[in-house]
mmCIF file of C-alpha atoms in Angstrom:
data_model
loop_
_atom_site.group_PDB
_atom_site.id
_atom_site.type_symbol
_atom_site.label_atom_id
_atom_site.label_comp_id
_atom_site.label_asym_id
_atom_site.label_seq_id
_atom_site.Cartn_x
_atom_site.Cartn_y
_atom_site.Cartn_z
ATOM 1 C CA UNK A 1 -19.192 2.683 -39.028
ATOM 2 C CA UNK A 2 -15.855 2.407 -37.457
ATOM 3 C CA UNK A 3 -15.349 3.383 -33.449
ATOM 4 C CA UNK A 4 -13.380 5.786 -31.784
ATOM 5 C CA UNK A 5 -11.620 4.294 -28.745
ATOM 6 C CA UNK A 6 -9.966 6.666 -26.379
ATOM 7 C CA UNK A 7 -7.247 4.754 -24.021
ATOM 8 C CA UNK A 8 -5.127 6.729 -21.328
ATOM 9 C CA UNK A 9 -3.296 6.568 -17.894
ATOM 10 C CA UNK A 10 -5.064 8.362 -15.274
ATOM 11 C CA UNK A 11 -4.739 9.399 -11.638
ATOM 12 C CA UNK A 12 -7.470 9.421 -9.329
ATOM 13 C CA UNK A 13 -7.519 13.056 -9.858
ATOM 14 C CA UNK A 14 -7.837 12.863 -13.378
ATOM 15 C CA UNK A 15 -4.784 13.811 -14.715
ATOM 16 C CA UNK A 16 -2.992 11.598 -17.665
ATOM 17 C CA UNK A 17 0.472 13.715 -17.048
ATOM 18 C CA UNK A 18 2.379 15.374 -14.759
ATOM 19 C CA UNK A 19 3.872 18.652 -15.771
ATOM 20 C CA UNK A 20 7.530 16.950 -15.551
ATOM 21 C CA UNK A 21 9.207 17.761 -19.265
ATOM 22 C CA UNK A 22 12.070 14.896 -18.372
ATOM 23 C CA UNK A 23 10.215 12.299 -17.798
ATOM 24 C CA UNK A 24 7.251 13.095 -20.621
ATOM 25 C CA UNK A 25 4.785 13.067 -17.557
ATOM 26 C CA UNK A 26 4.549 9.459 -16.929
ATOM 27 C CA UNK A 27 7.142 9.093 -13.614
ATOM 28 C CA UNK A 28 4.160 8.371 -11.623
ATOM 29 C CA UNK A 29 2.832 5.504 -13.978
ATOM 30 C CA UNK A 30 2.836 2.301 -12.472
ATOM 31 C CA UNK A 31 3.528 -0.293 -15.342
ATOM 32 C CA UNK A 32 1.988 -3.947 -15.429
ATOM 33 C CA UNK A 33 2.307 -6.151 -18.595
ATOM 34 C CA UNK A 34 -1.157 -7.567 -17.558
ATOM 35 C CA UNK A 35 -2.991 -4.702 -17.889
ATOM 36 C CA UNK A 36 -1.322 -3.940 -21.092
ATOM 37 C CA UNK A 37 -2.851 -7.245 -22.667
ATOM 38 C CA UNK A 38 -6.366 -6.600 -20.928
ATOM 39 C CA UNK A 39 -6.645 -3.340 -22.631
ATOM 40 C CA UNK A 40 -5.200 -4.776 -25.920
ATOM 41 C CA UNK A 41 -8.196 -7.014 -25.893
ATOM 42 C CA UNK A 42 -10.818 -4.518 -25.586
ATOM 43 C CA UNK A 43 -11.412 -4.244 -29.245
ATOM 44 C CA UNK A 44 -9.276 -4.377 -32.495
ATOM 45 C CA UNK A 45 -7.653 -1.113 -34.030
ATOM 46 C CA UNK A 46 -6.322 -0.160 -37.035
ATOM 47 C CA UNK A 47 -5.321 3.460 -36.962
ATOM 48 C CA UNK A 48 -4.034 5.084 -34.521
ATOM 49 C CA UNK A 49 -4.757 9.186 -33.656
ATOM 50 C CA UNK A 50 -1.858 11.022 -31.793
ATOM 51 C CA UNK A 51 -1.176 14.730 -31.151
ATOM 52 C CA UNK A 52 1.911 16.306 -31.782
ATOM 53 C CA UNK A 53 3.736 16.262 -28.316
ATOM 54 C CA UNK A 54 2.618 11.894 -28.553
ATOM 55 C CA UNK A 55 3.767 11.219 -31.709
ATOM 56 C CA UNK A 56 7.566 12.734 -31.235
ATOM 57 C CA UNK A 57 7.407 10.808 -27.367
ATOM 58 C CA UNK A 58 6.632 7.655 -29.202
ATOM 59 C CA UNK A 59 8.424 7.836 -31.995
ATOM 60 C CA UNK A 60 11.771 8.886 -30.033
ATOM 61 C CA UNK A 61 10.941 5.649 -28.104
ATOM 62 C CA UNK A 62 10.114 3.166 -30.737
ATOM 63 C CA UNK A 63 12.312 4.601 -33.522
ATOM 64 C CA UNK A 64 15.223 2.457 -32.846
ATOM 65 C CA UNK A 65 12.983 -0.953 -32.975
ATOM 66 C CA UNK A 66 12.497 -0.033 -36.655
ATOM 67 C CA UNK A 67 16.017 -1.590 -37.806
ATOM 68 C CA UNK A 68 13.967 -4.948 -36.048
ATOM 69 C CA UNK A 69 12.444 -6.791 -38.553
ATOM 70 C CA UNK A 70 9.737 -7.347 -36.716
ATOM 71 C CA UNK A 71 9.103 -4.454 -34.768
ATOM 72 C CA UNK A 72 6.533 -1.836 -35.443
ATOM 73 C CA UNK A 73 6.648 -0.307 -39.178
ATOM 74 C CA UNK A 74 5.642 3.700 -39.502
ATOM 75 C CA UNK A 75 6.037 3.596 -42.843
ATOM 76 C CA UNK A 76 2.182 4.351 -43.540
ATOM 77 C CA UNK A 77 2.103 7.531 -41.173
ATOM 78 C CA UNK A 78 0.233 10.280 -42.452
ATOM 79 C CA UNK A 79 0.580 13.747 -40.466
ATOM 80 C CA UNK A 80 -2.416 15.931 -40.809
ATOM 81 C CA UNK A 81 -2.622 18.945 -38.886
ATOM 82 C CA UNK A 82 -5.729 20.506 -40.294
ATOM 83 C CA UNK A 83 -9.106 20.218 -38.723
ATOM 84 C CA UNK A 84 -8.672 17.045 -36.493
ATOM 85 C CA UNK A 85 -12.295 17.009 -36.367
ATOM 86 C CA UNK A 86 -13.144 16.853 -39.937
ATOM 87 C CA UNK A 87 -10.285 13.947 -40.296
ATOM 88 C CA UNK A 88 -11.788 11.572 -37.882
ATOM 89 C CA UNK A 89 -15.104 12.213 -39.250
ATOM 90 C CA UNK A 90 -14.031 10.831 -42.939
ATOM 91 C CA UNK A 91 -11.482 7.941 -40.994
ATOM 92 C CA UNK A 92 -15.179 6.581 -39.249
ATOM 93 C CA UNK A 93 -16.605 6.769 -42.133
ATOM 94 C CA UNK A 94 -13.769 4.518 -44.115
ATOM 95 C CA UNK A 95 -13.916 0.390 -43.665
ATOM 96 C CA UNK A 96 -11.791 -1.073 -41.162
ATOM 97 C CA UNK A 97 -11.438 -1.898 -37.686
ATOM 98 C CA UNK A 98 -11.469 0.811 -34.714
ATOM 99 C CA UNK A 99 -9.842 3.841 -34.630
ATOM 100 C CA UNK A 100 -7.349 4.471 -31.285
ATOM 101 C CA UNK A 101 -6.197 7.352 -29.786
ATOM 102 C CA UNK A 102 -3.732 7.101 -26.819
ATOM 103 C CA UNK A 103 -2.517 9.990 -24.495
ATOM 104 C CA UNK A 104 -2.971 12.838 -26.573
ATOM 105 C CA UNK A 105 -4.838 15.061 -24.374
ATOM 106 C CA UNK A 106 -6.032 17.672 -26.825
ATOM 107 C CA UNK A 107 -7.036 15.151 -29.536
ATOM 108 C CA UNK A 108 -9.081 13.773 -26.582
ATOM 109 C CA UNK A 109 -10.342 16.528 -26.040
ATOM 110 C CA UNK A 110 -11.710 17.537 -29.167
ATOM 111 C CA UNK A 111 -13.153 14.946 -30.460
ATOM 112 C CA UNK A 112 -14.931 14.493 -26.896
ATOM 113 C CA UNK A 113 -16.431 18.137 -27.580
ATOM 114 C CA UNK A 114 -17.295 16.800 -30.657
ATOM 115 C CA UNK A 115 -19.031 13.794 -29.251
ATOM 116 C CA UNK A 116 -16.541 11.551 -31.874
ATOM 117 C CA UNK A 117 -15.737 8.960 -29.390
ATOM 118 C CA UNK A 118 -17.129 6.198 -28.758
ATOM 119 C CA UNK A 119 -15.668 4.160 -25.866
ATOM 120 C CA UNK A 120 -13.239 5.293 -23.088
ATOM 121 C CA UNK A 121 -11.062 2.913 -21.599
ATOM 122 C CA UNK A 122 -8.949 4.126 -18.225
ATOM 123 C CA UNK A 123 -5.815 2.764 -16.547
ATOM 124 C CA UNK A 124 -6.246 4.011 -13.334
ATOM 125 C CA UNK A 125 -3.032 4.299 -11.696
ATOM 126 C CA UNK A 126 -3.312 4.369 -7.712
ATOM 127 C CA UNK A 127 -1.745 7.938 -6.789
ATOM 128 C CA UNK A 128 -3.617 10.944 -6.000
ATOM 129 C CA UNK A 129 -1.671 13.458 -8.429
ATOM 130 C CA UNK A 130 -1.798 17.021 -7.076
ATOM 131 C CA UNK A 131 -1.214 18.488 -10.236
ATOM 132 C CA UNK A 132 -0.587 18.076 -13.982
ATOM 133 C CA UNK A 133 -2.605 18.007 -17.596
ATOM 134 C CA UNK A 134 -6.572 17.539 -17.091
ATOM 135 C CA UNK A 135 -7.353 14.653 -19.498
ATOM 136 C CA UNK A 136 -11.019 16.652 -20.103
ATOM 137 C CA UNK A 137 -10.384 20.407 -19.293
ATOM 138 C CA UNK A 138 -13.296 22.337 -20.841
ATOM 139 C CA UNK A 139 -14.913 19.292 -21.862
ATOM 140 C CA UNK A 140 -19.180 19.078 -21.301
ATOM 141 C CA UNK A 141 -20.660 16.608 -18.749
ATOM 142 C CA UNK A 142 -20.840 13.460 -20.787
ATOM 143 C CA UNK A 143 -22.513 10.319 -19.211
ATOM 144 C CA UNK A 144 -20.788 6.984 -20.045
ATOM 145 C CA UNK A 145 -22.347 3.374 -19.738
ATOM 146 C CA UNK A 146 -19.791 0.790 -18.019
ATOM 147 C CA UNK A 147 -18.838 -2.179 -19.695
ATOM 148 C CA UNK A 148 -16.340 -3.538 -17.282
ATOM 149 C CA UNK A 149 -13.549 -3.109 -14.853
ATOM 150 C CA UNK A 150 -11.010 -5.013 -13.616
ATOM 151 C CA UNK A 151 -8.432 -4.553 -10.877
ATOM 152 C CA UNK A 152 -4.957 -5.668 -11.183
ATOM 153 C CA UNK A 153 -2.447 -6.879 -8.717
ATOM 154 C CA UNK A 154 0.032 -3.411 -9.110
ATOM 155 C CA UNK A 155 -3.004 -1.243 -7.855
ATOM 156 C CA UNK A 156 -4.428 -0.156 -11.696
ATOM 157 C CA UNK A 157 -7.820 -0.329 -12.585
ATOM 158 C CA UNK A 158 -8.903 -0.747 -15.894
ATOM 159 C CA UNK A 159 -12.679 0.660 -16.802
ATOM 160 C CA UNK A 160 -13.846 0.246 -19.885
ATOM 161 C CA UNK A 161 -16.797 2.777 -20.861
ATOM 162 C CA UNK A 162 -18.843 3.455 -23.730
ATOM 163 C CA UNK A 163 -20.963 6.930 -24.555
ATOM 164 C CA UNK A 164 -24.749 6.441 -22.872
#
C-alpha cells in the first residue's frame, strides 16, 4: 500500500503560515536549496494532495514555467472536492509510489484525524511566530517515531517522522 507523506514549513510555535494575505504566509520562511534536496530524498512521490488556497498559490507561481519545455506539466490534474477522506483512501490503495501533500493545512488536518498519514516531515524554520494558521488545530495527540533530523547551515531543521 502506498504512503501518505505530509511535508510543511513550520515555526517553533507550530504554525506553517502567517496570517499575511500578500505574501501567502511564507515572509518569515527562511529558504535553503539544501534542505530542499534533503527533503526531496526522503522518499519518492507520485501524486501530489493540495487544498484549495495551495493549489491557486502554486499554480499562480509555476504557471508561467509551463510554456518551458521542461518545466513541470499539470496537465494530469484532477480537482476533487468531495470527501477528501474517501479519495486518499482509494489513491493508497492504487499502485504507485507515495502520495505527498505540502502546506495545505486542512488536508493535513484531515487526513491526520483520520490517521491517513503516514510520515511527517518538518522544515523547521528558526523564528518563534506569535501568530498565524496551526498546522494541527483540533487534531488528537498522535505519537510519532523519529527517523532522522538534520540541521542546516540557514538555521532549519529538517525531522523526518513516521506514525508510532
Amino acid at each position: 500500500m502506498r504512503k501518505v507523506r505530509m511535508q510543511n514549513r513550520i515555526s517553533i510555535a507550530g504554525f506553517f503560515a502567517s496570517l499575511n494575505k500578500k505574501t501567502n504566509g511564507m515572509e518569515w520562511f527562511v529558504q535553503d536549496p539544501d534542505i530542499e534536496k534533503a527533503a526531496h530524498k526522503l522518499g519518492k512521490a507520485d501524486t501530489l494532495i493540495l487544498g484549495k488556497d495551495t493549489f491557486v498559490l502554486l499554480q499562480n507561481t509555476w504557471a508561467p514555467m509551463l510554456t518551458d519545455p521542461k518545466a513541470t506539466d499539470w496537465d494530469n490534474t484532477t480537482f476533487d472536492d468531495s470527501d477528501v477522506i474517501g479519495v486518499v483512501k482509494k489513491l493508497k490503495r492504487r499502485k504507485g509510489a507515495d502520495i505527498m501533500i505540502m502546506g495545505s493545512g486542512s488536508v493535513v488536518q484531515q487526513l491526520t484525524k483520520a490517521g491517513l498519514i503516514d510520515e511527517y516531515a518538518f522544515i523547521v524554520t528558526p523564528i518563534i511566530a506569535g501568530e498565524g494558521k496551526r498546522l494541527f488545530r483540533d487534531v488528537s495527540q498522535l505519537k510519532l517515531e523519529l527517523l532522522s533530523t538534520r540541521h542546516f547551515a540557514s538555521g532549519n531543521v529538517l525531522s523526518h517522522f513516521r506514525t508510532a
